[in-house]
PDB file of C-alpha atoms in Angstrom:
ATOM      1  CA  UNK A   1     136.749  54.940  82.425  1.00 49.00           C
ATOM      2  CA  UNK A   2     136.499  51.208  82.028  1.00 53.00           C
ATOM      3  CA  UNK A   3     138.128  51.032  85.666  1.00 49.00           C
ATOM      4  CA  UNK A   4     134.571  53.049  86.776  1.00 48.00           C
ATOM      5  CA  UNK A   5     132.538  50.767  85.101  1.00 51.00           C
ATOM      6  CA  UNK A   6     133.336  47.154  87.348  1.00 56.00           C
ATOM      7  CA  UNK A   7     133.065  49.749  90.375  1.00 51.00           C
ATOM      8  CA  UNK A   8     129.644  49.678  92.864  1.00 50.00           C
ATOM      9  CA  UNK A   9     127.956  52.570  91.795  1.00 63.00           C
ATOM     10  CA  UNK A  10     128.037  53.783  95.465  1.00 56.00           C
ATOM     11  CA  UNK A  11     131.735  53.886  95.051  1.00 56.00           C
ATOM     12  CA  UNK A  12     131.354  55.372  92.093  1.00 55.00           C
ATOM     13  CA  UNK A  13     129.302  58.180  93.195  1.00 56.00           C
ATOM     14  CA  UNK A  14     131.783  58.984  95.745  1.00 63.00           C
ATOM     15  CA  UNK A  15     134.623  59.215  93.680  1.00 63.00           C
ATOM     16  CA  UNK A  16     132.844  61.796  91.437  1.00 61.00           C
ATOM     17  CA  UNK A  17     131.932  63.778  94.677  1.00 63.00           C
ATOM     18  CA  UNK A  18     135.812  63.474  96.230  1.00 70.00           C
ATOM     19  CA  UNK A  19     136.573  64.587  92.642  1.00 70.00           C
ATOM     20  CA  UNK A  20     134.450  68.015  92.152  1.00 76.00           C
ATOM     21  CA  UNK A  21     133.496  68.952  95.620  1.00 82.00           C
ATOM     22  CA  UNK A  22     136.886  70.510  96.534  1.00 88.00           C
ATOM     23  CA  UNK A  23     136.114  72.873  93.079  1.00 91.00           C
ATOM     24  CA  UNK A  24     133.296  73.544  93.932  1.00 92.00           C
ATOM     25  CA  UNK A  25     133.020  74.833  97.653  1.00 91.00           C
ATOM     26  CA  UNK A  26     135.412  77.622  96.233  1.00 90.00           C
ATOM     27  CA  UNK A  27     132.052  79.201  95.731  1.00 92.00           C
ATOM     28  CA  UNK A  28     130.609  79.636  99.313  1.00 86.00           C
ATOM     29  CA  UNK A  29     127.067  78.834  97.914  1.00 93.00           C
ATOM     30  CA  UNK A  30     128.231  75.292  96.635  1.00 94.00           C
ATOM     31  CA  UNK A  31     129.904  74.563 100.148  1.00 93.00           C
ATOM     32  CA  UNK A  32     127.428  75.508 102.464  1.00 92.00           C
ATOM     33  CA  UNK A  33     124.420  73.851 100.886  1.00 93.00           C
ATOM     34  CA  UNK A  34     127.056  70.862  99.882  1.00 91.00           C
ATOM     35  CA  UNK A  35     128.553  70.979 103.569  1.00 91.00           C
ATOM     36  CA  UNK A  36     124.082  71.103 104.891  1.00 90.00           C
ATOM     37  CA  UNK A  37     123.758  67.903 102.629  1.00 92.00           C
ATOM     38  CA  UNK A  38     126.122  65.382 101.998  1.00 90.00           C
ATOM     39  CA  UNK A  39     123.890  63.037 100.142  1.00 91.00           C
ATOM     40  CA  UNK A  40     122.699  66.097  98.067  1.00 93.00           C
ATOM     41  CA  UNK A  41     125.590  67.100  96.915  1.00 92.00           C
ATOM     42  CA  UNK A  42     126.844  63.499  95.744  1.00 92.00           C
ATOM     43  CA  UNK A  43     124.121  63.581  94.243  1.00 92.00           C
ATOM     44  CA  UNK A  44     125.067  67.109  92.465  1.00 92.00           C
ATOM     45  CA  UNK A  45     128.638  65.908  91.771  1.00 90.00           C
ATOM     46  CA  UNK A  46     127.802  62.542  90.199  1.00 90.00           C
ATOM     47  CA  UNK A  47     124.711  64.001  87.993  1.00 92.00           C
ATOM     48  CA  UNK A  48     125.198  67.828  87.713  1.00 93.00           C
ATOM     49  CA  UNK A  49     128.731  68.230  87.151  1.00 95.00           C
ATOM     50  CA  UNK A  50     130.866  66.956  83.888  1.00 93.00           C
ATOM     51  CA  UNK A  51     134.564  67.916  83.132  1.00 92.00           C
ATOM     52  CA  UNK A  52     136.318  69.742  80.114  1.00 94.00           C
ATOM     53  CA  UNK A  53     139.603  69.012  79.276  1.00 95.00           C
ATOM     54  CA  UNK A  54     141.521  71.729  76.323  1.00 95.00           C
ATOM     55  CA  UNK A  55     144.831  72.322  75.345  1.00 96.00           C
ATOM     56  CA  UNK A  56     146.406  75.603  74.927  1.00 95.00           C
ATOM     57  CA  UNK A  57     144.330  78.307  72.563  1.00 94.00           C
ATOM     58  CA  UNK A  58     141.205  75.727  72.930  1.00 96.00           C
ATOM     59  CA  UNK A  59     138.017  78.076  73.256  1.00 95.00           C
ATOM     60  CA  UNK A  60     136.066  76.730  76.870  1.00 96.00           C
ATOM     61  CA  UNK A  61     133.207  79.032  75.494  1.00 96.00           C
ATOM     62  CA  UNK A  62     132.248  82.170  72.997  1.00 93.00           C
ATOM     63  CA  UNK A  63     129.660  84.492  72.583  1.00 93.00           C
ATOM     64  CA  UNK A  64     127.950  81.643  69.757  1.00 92.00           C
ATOM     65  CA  UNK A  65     127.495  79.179  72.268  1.00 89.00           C
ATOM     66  CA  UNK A  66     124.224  78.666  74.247  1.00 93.00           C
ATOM     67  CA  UNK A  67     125.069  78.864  77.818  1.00 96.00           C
ATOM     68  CA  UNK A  68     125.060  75.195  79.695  1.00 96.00           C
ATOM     69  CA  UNK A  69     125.567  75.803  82.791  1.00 97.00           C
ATOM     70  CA  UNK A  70     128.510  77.672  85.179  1.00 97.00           C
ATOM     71  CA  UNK A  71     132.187  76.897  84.438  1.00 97.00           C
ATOM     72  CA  UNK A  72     134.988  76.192  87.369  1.00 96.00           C
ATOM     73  CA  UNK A  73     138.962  76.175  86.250  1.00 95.00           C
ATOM     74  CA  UNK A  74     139.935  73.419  87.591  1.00 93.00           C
ATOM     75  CA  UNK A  75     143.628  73.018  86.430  1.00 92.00           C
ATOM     76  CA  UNK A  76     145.643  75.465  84.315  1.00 94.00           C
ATOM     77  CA  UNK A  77     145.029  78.869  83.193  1.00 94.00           C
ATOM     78  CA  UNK A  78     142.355  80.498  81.281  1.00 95.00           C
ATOM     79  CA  UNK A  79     141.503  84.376  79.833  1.00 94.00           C
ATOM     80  CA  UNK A  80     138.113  86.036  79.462  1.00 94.00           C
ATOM     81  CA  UNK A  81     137.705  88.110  76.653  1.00 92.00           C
ATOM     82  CA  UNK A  82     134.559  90.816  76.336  1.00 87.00           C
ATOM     83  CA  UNK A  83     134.311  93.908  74.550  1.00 74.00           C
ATOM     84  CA  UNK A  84     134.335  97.335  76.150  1.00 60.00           C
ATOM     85  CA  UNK A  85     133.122 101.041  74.687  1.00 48.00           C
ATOM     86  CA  UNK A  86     136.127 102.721  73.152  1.00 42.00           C
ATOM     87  CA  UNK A  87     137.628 104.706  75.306  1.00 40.00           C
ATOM     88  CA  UNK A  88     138.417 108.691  75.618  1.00 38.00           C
ATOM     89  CA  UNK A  89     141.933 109.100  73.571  1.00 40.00           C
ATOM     90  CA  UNK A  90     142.033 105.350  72.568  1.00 39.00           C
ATOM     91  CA  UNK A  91     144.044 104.255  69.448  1.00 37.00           C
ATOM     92  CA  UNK A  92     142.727 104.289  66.479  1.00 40.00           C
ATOM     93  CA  UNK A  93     143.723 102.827  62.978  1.00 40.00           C
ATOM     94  CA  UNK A  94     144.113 105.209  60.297  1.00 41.00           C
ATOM     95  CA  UNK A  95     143.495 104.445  56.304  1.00 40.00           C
ATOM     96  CA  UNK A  96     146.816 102.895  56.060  1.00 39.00           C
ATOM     97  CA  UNK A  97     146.135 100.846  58.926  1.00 36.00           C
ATOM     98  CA  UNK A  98     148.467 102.008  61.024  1.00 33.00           C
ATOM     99  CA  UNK A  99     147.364 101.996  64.877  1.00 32.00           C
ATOM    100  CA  UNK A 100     147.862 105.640  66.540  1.00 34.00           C
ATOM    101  CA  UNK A 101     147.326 106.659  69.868  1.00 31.00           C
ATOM    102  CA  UNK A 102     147.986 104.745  73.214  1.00 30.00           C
ATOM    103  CA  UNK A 103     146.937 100.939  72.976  1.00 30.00           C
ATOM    104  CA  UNK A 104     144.573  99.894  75.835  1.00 34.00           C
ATOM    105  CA  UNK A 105     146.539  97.077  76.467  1.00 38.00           C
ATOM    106  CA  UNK A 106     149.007  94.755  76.039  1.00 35.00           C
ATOM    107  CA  UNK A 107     148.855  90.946  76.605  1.00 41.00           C
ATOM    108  CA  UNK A 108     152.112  89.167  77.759  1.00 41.00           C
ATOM    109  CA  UNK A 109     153.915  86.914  75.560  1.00 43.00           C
ATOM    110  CA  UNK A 110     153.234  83.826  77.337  1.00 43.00           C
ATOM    111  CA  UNK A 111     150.172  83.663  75.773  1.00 44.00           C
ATOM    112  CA  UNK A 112     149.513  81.574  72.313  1.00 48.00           C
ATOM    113  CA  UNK A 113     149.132  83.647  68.643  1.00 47.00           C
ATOM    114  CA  UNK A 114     145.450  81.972  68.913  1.00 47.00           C
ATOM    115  CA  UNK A 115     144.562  84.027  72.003  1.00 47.00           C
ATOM    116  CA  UNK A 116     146.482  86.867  70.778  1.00 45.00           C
ATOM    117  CA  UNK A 117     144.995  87.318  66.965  1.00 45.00           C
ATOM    118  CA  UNK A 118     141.338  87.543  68.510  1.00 48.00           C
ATOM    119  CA  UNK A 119     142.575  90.631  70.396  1.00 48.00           C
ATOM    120  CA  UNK A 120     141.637  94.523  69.508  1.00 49.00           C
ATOM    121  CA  UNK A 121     142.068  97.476  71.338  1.00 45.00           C
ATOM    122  CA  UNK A 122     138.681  97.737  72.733  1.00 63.00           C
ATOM    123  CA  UNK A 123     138.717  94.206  74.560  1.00 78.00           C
ATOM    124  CA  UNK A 124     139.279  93.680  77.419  1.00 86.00           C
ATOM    125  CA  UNK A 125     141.318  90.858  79.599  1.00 88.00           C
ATOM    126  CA  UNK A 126     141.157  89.103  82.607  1.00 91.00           C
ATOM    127  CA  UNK A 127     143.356  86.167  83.881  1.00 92.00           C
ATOM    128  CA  UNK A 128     141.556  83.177  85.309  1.00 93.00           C
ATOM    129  CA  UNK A 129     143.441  81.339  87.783  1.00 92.00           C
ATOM    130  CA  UNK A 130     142.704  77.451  88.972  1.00 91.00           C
ATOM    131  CA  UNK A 131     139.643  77.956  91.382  1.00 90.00           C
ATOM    132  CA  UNK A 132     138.307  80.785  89.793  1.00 94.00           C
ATOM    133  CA  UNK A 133     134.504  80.770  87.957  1.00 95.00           C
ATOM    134  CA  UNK A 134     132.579  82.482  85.156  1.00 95.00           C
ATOM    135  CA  UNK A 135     128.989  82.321  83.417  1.00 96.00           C
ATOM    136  CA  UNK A 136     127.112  82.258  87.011  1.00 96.00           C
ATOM    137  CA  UNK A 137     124.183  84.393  85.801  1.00 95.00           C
ATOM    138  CA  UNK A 138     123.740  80.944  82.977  1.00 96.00           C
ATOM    139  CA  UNK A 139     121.957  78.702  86.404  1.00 96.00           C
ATOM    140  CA  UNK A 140     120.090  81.887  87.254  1.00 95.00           C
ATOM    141  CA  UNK A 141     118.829  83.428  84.152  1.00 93.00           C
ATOM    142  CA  UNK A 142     116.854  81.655  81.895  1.00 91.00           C
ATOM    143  CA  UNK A 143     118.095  83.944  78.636  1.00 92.00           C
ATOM    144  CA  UNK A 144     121.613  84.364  79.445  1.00 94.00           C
ATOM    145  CA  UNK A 145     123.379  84.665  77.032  1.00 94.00           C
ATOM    146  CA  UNK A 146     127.514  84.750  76.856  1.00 95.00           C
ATOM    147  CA  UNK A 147     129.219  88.063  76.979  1.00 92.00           C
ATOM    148  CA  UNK A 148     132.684  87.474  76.224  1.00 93.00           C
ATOM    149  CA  UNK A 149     134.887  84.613  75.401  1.00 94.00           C
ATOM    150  CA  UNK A 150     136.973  82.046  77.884  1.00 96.00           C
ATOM    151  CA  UNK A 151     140.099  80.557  76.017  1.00 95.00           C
ATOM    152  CA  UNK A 152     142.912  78.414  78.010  1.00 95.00           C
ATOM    153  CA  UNK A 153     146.439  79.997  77.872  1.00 93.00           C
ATOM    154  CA  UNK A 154     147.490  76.402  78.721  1.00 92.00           C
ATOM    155  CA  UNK A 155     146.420  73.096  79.080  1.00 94.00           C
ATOM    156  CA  UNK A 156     143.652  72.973  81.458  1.00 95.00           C
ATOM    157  CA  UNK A 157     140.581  71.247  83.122  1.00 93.00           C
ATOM    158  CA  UNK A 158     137.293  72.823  83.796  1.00 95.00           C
ATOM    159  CA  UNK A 159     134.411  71.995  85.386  1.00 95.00           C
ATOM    160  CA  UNK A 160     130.930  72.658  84.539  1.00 96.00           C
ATOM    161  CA  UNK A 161     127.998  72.861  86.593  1.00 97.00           C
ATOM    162  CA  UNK A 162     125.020  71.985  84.168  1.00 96.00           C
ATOM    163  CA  UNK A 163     121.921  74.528  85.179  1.00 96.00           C
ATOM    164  CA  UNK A 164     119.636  71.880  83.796  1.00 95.00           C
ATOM    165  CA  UNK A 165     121.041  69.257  85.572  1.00 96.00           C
ATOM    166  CA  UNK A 166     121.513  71.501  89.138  1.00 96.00           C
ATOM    167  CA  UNK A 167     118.132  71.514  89.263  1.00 94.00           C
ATOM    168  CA  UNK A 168     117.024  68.125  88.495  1.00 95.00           C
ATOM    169  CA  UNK A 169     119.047  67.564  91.243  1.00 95.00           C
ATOM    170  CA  UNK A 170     118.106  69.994  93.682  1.00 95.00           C
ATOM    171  CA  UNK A 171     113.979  69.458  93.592  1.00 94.00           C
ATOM    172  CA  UNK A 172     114.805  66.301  95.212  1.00 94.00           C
ATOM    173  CA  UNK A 173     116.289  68.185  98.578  1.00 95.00           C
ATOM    174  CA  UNK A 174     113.851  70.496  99.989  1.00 93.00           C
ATOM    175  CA  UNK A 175     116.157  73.246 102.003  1.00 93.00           C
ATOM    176  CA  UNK A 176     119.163  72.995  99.280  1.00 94.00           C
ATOM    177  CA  UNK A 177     116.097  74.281  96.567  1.00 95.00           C
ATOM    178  CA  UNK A 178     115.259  76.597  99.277  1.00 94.00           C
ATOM    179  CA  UNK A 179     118.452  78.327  99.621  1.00 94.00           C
ATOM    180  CA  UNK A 180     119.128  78.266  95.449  1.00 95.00           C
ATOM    181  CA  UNK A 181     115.387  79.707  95.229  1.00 94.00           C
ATOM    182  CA  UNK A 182     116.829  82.952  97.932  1.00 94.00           C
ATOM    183  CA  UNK A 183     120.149  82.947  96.249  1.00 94.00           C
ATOM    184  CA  UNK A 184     118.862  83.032  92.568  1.00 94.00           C
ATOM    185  CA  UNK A 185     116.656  86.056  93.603  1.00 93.00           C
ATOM    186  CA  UNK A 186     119.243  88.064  95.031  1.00 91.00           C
ATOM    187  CA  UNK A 187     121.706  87.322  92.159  1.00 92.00           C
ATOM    188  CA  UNK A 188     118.886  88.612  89.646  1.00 91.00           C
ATOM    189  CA  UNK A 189     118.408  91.890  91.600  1.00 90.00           C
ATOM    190  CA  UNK A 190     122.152  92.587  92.127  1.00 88.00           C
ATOM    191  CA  UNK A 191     122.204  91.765  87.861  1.00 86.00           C
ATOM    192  CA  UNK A 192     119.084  94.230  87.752  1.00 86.00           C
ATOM    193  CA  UNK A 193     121.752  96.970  89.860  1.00 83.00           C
ATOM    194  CA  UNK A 194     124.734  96.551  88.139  1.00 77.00           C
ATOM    195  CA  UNK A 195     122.475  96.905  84.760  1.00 73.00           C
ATOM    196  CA  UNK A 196     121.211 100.297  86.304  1.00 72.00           C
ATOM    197  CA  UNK A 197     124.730 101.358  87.054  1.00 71.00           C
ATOM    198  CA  UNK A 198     125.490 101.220  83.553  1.00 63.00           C
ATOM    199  CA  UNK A 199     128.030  98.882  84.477  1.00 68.00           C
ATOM    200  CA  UNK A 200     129.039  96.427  81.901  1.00 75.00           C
ATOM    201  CA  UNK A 201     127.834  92.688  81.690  1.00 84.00           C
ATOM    202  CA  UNK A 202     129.905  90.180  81.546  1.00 90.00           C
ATOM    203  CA  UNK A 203     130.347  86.251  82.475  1.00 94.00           C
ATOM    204  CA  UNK A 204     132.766  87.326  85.442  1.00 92.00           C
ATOM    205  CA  UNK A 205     131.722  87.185  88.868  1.00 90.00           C
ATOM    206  CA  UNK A 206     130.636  90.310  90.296  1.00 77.00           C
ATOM    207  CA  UNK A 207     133.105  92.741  91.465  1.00 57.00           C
ATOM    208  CA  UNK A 208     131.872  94.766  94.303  1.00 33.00           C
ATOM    209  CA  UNK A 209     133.308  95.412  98.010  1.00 29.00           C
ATOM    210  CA  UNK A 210     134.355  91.919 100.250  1.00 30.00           C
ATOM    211  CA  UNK A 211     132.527  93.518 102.807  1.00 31.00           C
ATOM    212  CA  UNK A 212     129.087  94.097 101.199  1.00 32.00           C
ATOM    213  CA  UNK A 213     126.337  92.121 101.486  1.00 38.00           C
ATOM    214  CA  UNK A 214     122.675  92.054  99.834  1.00 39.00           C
ATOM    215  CA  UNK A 215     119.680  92.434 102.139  1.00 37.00           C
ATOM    216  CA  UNK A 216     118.678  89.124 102.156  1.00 41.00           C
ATOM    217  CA  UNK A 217     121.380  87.712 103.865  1.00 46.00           C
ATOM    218  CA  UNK A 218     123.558  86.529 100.869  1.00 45.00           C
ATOM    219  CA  UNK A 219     127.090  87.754  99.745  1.00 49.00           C
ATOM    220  CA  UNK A 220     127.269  87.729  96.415  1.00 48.00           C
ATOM    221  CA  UNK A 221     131.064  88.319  95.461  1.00 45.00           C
ATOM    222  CA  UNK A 222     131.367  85.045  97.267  1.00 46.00           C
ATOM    223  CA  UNK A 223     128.762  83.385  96.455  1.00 47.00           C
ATOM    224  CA  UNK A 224     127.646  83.030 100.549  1.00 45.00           C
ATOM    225  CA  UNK A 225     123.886  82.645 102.156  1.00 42.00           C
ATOM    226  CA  UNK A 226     124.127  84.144 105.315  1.00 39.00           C
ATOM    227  CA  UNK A 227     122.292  83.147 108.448  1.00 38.00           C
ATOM    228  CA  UNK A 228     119.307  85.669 108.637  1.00 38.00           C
ATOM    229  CA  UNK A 229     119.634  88.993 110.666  1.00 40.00           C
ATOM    230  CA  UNK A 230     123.405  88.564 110.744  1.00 40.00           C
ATOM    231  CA  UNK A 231     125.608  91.888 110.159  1.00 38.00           C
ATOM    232  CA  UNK A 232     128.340  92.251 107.825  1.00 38.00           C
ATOM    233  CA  UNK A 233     131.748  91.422 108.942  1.00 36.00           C
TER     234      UNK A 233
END
């Protein structure tokens, strides 16, 4: 960090956007309007994006925490945590605290005793790999709140996207604000659908076909704006 600080700022600011852009176009949204913009989104990486580094069992984010913004895994590997209904025929702990019936699952031993001790029968678990992101809805809805918890299985590096920050950012850039203003609507009505579906919410990205897109024009299990009056592929 001392290195950065004799550095031209203009170098600077490049570094941090050879650094995070390569995260961050594994959303499509972040790589188009990045890829529309170059100046906009070194501006992005040098203002609106910070890094997290945790070692194994470290917490990224829980339910206590007031959302900051969306998280990338950078490096390592991660697991989401969030609570599900019980379901039909699930196990159950009797009054000697002994668990009967099937267990919903069963979480491999790679995993540290400080993942493992937070786990019950009625949570569920899902890997995240380097590349992957969570807590989207936190730069689209102002009171998001966290559903679940991300802890890293081993050392690892995220990346957050700050929502305060994105935005600061993005005012300055007329057609990037543009295409967040379209996307942010289309993520809040496919929220509003999954919410009438009685389908669960969580901080994972949504999980619906590869080959269906919203209305508007924007695929939103990859994060993609699509030019308007295009078909699906």
């Amino acid at each position: 960090m001392q290195l950065l600080k004799t550095l031209p700022d203009g170098m600077v600011r490049e570094l941090f956007q050879e650094a995070h852009s390569s995260i961050l176009h594994s959303h499509a949204f972040f790589r188009e309007i990045g890829e529309g913009d170059s100046s906009m989104e070194m501006n992005l990486c040098s203002n609106a994006v910070s890094e997290i580094h945790v070692l194994a069992g470290d917490v990224i984010f829980d339910l206590s925490n007031r959302p900051k913004g969306m998280y990338f895994l950078a490096q390592g590997v991660g697991i989401y945590f969030h609570s599900c209904s019980p379901p039909i025929g699930a196990a159950r702990e009797d009054k000697n605290g002994t668990i009967n019936g099937s267990t919903s699952s069963i979480l491999p031993s790679l995993f540290p005793k400080k993942v493992r001790s937070r786990l019950d029968i009625h949570t569920l678990q899902t890997i995240i790999e380097c590349g992957e992101h969570l807590a989207e809805p936190a730069l689209w809805i102002s009171s998001w709140r966290h559903q679940g918890h991300l802890q890293a299985t081993l050392d690892a590096r995220a990346v957050l996207v700050s929502t305060e920050q994105l935005f600061k950012v993005l005012q300055d850039y007329a057609s990037a604000f543009a295409d967040a203003i379209l996307y942010a609507r289309c993520f809040v009505k496919e929220m509003n659908h999954s919410s009438q579906r009685q389908e669960g919410l969580t901080d994972l990205p949504f999980q619906i076909r590869p080959r269906t897109r919203s209305p508007s024009g924007i695929n939103l299990r990859s994060g993609q704006v699509l030019p308007e009056g295009s078909g699906a592929a």
